[in-house]
mmCIF file of C-alpha atoms in Angstrom:
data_model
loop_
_atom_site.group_PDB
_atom_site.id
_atom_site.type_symbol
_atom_site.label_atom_id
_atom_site.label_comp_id
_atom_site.label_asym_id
_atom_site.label_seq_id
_atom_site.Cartn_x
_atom_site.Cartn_y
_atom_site.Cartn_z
ATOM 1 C CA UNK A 357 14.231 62.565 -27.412
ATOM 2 C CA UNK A 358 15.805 60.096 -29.750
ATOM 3 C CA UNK A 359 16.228 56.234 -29.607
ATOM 4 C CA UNK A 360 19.480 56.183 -28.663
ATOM 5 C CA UNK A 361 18.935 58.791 -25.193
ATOM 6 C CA UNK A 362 16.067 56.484 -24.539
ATOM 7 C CA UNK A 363 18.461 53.795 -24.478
ATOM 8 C CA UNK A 364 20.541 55.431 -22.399
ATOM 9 C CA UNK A 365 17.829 56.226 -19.727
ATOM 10 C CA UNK A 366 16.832 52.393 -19.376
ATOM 11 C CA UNK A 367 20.716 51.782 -19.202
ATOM 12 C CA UNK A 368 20.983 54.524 -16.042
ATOM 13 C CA UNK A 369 17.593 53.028 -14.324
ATOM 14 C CA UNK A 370 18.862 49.112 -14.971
ATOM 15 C CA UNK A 371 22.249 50.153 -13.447
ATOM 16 C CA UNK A 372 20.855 51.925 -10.343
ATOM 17 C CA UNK A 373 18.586 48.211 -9.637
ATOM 18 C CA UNK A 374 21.611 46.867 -9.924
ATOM 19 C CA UNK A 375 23.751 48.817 -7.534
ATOM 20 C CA UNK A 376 21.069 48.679 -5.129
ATOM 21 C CA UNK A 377 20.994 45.008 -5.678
ATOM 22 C CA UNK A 378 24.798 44.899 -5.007
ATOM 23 C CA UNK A 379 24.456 47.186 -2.038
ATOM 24 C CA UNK A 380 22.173 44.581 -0.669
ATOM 25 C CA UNK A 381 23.849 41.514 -1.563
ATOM 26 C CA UNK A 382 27.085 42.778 -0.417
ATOM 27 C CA UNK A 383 25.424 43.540 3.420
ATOM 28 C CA UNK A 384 24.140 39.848 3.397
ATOM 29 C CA UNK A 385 26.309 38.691 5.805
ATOM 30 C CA UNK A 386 25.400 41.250 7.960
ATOM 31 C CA UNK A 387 21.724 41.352 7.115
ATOM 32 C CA UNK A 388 20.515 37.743 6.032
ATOM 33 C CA UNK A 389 17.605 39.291 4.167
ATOM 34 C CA UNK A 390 18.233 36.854 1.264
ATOM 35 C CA UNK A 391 19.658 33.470 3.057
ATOM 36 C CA UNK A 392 17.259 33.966 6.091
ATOM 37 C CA UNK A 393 14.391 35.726 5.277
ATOM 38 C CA UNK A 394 13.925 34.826 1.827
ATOM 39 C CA UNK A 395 15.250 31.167 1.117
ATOM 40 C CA UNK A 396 14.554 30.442 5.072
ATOM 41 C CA UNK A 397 17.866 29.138 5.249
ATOM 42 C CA UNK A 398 16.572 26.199 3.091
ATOM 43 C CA UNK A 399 19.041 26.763 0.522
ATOM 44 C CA UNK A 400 23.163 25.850 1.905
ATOM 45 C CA UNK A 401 24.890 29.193 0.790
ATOM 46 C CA UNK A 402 28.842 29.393 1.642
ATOM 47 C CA UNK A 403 28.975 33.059 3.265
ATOM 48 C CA UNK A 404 30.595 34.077 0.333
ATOM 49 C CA UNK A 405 28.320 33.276 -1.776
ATOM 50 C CA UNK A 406 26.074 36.657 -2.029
ATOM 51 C CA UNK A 407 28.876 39.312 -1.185
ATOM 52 C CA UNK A 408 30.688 37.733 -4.272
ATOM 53 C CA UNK A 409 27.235 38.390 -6.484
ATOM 54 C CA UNK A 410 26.911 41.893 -5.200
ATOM 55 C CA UNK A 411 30.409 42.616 -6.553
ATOM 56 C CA UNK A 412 29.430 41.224 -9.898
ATOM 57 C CA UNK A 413 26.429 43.247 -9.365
ATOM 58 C CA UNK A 414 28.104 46.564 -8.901
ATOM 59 C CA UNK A 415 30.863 45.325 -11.841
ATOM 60 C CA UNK A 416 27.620 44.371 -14.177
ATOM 61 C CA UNK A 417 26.130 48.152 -13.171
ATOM 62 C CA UNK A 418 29.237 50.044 -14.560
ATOM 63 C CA UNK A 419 29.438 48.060 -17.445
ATOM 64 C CA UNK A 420 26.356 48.708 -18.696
ATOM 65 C CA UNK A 421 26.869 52.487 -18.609
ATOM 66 C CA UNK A 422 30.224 52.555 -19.838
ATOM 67 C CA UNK A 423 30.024 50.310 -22.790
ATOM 68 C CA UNK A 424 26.064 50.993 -23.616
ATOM 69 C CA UNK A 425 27.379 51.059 -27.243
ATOM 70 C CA UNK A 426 28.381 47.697 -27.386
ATOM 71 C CA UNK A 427 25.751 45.440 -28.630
ATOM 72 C CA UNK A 428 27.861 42.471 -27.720
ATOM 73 C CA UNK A 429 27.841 43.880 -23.996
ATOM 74 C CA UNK A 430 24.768 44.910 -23.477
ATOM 75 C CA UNK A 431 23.458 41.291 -24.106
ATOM 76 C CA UNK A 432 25.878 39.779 -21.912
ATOM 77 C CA UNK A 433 24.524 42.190 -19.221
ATOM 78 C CA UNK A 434 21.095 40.892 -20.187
ATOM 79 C CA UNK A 435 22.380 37.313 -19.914
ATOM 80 C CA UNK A 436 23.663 37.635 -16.258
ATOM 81 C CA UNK A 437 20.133 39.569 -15.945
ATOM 82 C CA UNK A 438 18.235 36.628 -17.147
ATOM 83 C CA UNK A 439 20.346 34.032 -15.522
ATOM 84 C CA UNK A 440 20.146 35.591 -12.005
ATOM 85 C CA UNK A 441 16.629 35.763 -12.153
ATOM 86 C CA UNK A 442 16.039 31.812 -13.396
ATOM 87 C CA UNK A 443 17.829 31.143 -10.497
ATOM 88 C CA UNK A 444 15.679 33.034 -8.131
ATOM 89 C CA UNK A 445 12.649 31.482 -9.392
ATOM 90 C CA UNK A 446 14.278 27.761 -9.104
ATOM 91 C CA UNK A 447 14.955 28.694 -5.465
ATOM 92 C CA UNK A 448 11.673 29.949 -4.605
ATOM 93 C CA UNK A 449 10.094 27.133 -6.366
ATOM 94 C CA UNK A 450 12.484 24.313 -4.222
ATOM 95 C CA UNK A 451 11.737 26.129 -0.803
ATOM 96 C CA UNK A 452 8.249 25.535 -1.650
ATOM 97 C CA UNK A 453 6.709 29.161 -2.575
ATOM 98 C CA UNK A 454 3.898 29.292 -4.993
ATOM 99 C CA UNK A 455 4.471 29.758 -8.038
ATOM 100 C CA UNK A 456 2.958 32.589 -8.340
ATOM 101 C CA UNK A 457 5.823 34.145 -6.254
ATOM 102 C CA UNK A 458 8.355 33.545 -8.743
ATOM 103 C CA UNK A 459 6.892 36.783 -11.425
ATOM 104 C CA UNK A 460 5.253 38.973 -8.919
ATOM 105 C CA UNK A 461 8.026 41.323 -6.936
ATOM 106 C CA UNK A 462 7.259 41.157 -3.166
ATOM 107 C CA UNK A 463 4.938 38.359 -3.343
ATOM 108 C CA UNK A 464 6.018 36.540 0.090
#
């Protein structure tokens, strides 16, 4: 197995969190696992808000297995990566979570 099919395998894996992720941020109004359960409603989200993420979600998890030979792509997939995840820590540190709970997966 090469460099370039190992690539490929984290590509398939990262796109698969993040059509799950969509899947899940798309049901939010339905659910509230993220505006109820997890921000306690602390945080004022339009409705919109995390049905409009899941479609970038499920846009982002495409894109990264369609153009996983674009350098240039691939990072920008990484940015929206990195930048959804800052903001998930700034949230659970302003609702008051240790910080702790901002690295560890599942930590509530």
């Amino acid at each position: 197995m090469g460099a370039e099919d190992f690539d490929f395998a984290l590509h398939v894996c990262e796109s698969i969190a993040f059509t799950l992720h969509g899947a899940l941020r798309l049901s939010e109004p339905c659910t509230g696992i993220f505006g109820k359960f997890i921000a306690k409603d602390s945080v004022p989200y339009p409705n919109i808000f995390f049905p409009i993420v899941g479609l970038i979600s499920l846009v982002v998890s495409v894109v990264n297995i369609v153009c996983s030979g674009s350098d240039t792509i691939i990072l920008a997939v990484q940015a929206y990566v990195v930048a959804w995840h800052s903001a998930a820590a700034f949230t659970h540190i302003r609702i008051g979570d240790p910080i702790f709970v901002t690295g560890v997966p599942g930590a509530r």
